[in-house]
Coordinates of C-alpha atoms in Angstrom, one line a residue:
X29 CA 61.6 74.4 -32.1
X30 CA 65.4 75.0 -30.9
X31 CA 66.2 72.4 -28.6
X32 CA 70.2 73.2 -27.0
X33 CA 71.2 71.9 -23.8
X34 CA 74.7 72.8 -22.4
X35 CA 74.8 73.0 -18.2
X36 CA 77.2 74.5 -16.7
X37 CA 78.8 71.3 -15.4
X38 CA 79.6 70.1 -19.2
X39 CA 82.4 72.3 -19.5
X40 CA 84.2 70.8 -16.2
X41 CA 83.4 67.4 -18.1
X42 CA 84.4 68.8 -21.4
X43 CA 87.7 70.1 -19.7
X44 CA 88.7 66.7 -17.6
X45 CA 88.4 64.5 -20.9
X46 CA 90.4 67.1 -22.6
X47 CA 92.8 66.7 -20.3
X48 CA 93.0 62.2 -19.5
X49 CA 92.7 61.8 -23.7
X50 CA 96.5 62.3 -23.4
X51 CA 96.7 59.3 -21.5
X52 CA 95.0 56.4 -23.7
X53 CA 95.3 54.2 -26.8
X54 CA 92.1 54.6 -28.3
X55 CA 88.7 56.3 -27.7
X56 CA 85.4 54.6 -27.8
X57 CA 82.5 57.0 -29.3
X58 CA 79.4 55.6 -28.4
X59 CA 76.3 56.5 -30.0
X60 CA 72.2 55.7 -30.0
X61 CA 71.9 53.2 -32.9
X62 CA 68.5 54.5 -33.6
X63 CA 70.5 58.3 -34.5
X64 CA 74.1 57.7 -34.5
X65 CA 74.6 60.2 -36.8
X66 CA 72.3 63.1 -34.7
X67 CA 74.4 61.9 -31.7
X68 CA 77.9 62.3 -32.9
X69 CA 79.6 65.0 -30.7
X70 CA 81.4 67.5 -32.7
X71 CA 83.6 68.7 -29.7
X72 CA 84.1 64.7 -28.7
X73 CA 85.9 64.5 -32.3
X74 CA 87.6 67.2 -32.3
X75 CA 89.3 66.0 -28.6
X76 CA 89.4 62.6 -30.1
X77 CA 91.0 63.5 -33.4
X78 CA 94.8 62.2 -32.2
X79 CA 93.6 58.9 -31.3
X80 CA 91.8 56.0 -33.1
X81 CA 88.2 56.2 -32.4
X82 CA 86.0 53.0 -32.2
X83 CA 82.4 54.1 -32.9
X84 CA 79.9 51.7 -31.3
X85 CA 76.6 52.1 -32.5
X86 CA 74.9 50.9 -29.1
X87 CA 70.8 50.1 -28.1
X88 CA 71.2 48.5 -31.2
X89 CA 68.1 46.2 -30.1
X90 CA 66.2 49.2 -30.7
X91 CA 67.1 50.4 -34.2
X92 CA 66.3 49.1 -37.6
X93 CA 68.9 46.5 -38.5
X94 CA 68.7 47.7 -42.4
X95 CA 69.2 51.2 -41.5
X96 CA 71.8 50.4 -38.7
X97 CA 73.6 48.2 -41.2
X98 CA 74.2 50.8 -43.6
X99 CA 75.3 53.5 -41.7
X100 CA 77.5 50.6 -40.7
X101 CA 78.3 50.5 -43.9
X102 CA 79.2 53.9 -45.0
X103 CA 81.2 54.7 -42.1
X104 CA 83.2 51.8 -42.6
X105 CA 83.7 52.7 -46.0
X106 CA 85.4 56.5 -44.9
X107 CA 87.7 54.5 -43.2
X108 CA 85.9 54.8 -39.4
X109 CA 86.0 51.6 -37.2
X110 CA 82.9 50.9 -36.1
X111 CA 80.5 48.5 -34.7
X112 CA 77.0 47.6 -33.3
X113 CA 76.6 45.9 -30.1
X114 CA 73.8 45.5 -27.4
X115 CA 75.2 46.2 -24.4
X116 CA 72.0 45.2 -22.4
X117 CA 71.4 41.6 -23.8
X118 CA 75.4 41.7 -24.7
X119 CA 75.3 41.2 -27.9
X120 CA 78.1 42.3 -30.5
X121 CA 80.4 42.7 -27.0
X122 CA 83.4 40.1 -28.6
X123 CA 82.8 42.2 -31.9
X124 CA 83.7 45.7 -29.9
X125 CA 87.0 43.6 -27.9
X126 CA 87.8 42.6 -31.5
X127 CA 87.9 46.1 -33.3
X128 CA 89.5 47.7 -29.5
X129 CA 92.5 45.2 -30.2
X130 CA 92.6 46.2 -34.1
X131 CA 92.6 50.1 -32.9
X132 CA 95.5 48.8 -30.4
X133 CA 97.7 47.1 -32.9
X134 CA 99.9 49.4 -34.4
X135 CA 100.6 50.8 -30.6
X136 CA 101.6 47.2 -29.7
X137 CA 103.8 47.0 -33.4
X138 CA 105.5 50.2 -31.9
X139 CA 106.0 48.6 -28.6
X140 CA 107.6 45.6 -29.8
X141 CA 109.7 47.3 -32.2
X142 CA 111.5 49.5 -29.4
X143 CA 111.9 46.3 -27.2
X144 CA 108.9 47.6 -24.6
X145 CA 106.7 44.9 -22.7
X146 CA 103.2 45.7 -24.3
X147 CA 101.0 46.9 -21.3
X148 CA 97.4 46.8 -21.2
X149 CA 95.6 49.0 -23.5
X150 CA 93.8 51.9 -22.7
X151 CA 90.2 53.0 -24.1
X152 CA 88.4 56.1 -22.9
X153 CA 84.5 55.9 -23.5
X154 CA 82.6 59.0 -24.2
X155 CA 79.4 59.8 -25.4
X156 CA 77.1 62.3 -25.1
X157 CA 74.2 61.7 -22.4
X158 CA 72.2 57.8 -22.1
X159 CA 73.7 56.0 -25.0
X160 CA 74.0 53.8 -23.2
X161 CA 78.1 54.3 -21.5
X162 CA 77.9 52.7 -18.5
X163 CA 75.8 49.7 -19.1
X164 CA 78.2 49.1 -22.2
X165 CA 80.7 49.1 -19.2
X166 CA 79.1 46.6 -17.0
X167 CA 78.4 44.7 -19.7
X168 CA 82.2 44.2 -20.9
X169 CA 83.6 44.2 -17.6
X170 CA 80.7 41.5 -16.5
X171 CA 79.9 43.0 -13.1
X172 CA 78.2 46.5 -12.4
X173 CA 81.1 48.6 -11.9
X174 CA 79.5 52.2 -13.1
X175 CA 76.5 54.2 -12.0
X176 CA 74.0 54.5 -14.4
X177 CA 70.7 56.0 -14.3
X178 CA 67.6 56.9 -16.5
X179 CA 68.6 60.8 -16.7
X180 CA 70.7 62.6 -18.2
X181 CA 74.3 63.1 -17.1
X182 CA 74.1 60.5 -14.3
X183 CA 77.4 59.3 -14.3
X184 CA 80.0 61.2 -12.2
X185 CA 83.4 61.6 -12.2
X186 CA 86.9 59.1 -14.1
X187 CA 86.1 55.8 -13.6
X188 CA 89.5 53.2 -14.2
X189 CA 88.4 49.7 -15.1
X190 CA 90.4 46.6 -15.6
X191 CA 89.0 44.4 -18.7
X192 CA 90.7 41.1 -18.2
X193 CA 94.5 41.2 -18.6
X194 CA 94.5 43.2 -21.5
X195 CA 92.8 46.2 -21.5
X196 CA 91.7 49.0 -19.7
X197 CA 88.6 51.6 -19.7
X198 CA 87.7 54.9 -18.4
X199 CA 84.7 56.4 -18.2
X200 CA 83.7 59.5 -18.7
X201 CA 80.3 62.1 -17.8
X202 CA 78.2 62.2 -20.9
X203 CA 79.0 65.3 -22.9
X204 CA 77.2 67.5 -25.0
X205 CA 78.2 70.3 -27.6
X206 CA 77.1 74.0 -26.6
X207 CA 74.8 74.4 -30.3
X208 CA 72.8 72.1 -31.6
X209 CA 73.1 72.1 -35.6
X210 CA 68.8 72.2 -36.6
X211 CA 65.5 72.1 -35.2
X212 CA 65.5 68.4 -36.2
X213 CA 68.1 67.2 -34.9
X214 CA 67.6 69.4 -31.3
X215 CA 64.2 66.9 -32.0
X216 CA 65.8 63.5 -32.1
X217 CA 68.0 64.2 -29.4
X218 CA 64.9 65.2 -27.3
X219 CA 63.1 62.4 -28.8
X220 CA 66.1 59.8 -27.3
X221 CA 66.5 61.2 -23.9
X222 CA 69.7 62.7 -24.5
X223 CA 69.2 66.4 -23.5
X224 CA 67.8 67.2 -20.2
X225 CA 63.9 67.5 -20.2
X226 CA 64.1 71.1 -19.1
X227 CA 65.1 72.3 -22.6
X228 CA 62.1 70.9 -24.4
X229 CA 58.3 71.0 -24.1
X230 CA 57.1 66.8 -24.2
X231 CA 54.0 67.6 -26.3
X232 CA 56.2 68.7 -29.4
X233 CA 58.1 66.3 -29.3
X234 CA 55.5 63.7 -28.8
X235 CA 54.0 65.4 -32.4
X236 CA 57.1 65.1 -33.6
X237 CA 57.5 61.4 -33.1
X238 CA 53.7 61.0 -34.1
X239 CA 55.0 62.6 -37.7
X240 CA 57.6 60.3 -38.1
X241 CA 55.6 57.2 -37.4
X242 CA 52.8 58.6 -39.3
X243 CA 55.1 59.0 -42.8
X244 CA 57.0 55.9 -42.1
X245 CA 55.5 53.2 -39.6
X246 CA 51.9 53.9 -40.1
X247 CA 51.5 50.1 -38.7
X248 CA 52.6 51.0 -35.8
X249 CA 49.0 52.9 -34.5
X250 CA 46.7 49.8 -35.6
X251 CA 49.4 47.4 -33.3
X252 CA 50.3 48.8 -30.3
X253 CA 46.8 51.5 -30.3
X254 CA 44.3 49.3 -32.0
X255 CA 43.3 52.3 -34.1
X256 CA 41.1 51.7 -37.0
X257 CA 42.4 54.8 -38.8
X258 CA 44.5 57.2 -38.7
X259 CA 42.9 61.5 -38.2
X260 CA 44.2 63.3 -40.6
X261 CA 46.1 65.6 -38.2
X262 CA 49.1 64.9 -35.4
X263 CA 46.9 67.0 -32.4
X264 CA 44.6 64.4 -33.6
X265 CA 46.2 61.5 -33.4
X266 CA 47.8 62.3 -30.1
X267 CA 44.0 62.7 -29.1
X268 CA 42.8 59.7 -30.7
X269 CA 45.8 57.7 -28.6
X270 CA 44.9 59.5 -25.4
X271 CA 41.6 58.3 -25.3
X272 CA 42.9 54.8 -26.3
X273 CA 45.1 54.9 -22.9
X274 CA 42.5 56.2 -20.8
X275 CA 43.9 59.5 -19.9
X276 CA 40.9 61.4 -19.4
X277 CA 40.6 64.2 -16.8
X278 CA 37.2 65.8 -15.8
X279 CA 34.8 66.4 -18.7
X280 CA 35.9 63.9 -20.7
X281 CA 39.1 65.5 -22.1
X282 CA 42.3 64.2 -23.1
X283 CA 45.2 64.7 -21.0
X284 CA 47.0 65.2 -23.4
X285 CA 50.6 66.0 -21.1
X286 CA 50.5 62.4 -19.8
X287 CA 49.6 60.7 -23.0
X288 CA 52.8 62.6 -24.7
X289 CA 55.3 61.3 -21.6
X290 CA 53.3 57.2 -22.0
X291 CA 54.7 58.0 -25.6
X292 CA 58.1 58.7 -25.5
X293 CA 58.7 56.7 -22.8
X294 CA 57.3 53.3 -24.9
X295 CA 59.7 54.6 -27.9
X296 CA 62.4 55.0 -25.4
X297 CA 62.3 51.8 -24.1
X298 CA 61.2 50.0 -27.3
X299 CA 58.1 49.2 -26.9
X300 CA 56.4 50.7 -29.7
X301 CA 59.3 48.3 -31.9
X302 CA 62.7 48.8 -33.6
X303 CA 62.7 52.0 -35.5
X304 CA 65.5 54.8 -36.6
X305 CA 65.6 58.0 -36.8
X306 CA 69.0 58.7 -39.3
X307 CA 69.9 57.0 -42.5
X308 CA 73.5 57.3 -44.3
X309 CA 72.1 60.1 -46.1
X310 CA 72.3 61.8 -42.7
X311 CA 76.1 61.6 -42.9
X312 CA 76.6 63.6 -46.0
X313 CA 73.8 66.4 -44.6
X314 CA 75.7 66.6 -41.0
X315 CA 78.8 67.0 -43.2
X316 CA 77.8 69.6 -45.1
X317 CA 76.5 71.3 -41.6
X318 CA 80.0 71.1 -39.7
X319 CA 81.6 71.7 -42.6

């Protein structure tokens, strides 16, 4: 199942970040926690490549902390600054302000050095579509100060915010990359609301997150279902949790279109419990895909 979503607006977003990166410190690259490998953004990189870049692995309520923690730990390891934070509850928030003013200090070394008054420093946040950007704004700046939105692509348009007295944020539309690398991937991006729901039937990826649970949370079906076992196939299951919910149409059927949306909806939101989707060995597979 190819899954690649690239509307028309994306390349006016792609061109204006293009154009502002010039005129900040550092960038900050968030990403879903529960894939932060799946949602790194090639072309984001590749515009980001002249400037530190602060990866915050955000949502990360929602992800596995052992899995989080060692992505965590690999990309720190290649050198990446990067951190977790929960930009809803505001969790890890004095973590991020803490690696932003590492990012800034060799800027403010250079400052010094030429005899300069050091000026506020300037982070840019991108992201491709609901990770999470604009509540991680609201969140730092401690009032809401950017749209955000269930869908897709909500937020509009630069966005210059003053963090206290010493730093300074822009946001940015979410951005995705024209191709998406594999079928899986294309999956987990569907699978976390990231590309818009006209590029993907809800059903597959419903089976698809049925699969995963299935190998790996099993629990999962007995706790939030009540299902004494398990049918051997994912059609089956998806039945099985249909009937659970109620979401019978004439005849006694399974509507089986409503009881894949209840489903990604409780993952989206967490309600089916923490889980994740990549795993450090995800790094060295993307790598080997880009490059």
């Amino acid at each position: 199942m190819t899954i690649n979503w690239y509307p028309g607006h994306m390349v006016k977003a792609r061109r204006e970040i293009q154009e502002n990166i010039k005129l900040v410190d550092a960038v900050a690259m968030l990403v879903d926690a529960r894939a932060p490998v799946s949602c790194l953004n090639p072309d984001l990189e590749q515009l980001a490549q002249k400037r530190p870049v602060v990866y915050v692995l955000n949502k990360a309520d929602l992800a596995e902390e052992a899995a989080m923690n060692a992505v965590l730990r690999q990309w720190k390891a290649e050198g990446r600054l990067a951190v977790a934070a929960d930009s809803l509850n505001g969790r890890g928030m004095a973590d991020v302000l803490n690696v932003f003013r590492a990012a800034f200090e060799p800027t403010k070394a250079d400052l010094l050095r030429r005899g300069r008054r050091v000026r506020p420093m300037r982070v840019m946040v991108v992201g491709v579509p609901n990770v999470g950007k604009s509540t991680f704004l609201n969140r730092l700046v401690g009032q809401k100060i950017a749209v955000t939105g269930a869908k897709p692509g909500v937020t509009r348009g630069r966005q210059w915010v003053r963090l206290r007295e010493d730093i300074e944020l822009m946001d940015t539309p979410g951005l995705m990359w024209p191709k998406v690398d594999s079928d899986e991937q294309g999956l987990k991006l569907a699978l976390l609301d990231i590309v818009g729901e006209n590029s993907y039937e809800e059903y597959k990826v419903a089976l698809y997150l049925l699969n995963l649970l299935r190998t790996k949370h099993p629990g999962v079906f007995l706790r939030r279902f009540q299902l004494r076992e398990l049918p051997e196939s994912d059609e089956e299951l998806l039945q099985a949790i249909g009937r659970r919910l109620g979401h019978l149409i004439k005849g006694g059927a399974v509507e089986v279109e409503k009881t894949a949306k209840v489903l990604l909806l409780d993952f989206r939101r967490g309600k089916m419990g923490r889980f994740s989707l990549d795993s450090p060995e995800a790094t060295d597979a993307q790598e080997d895909v880009n490059g």
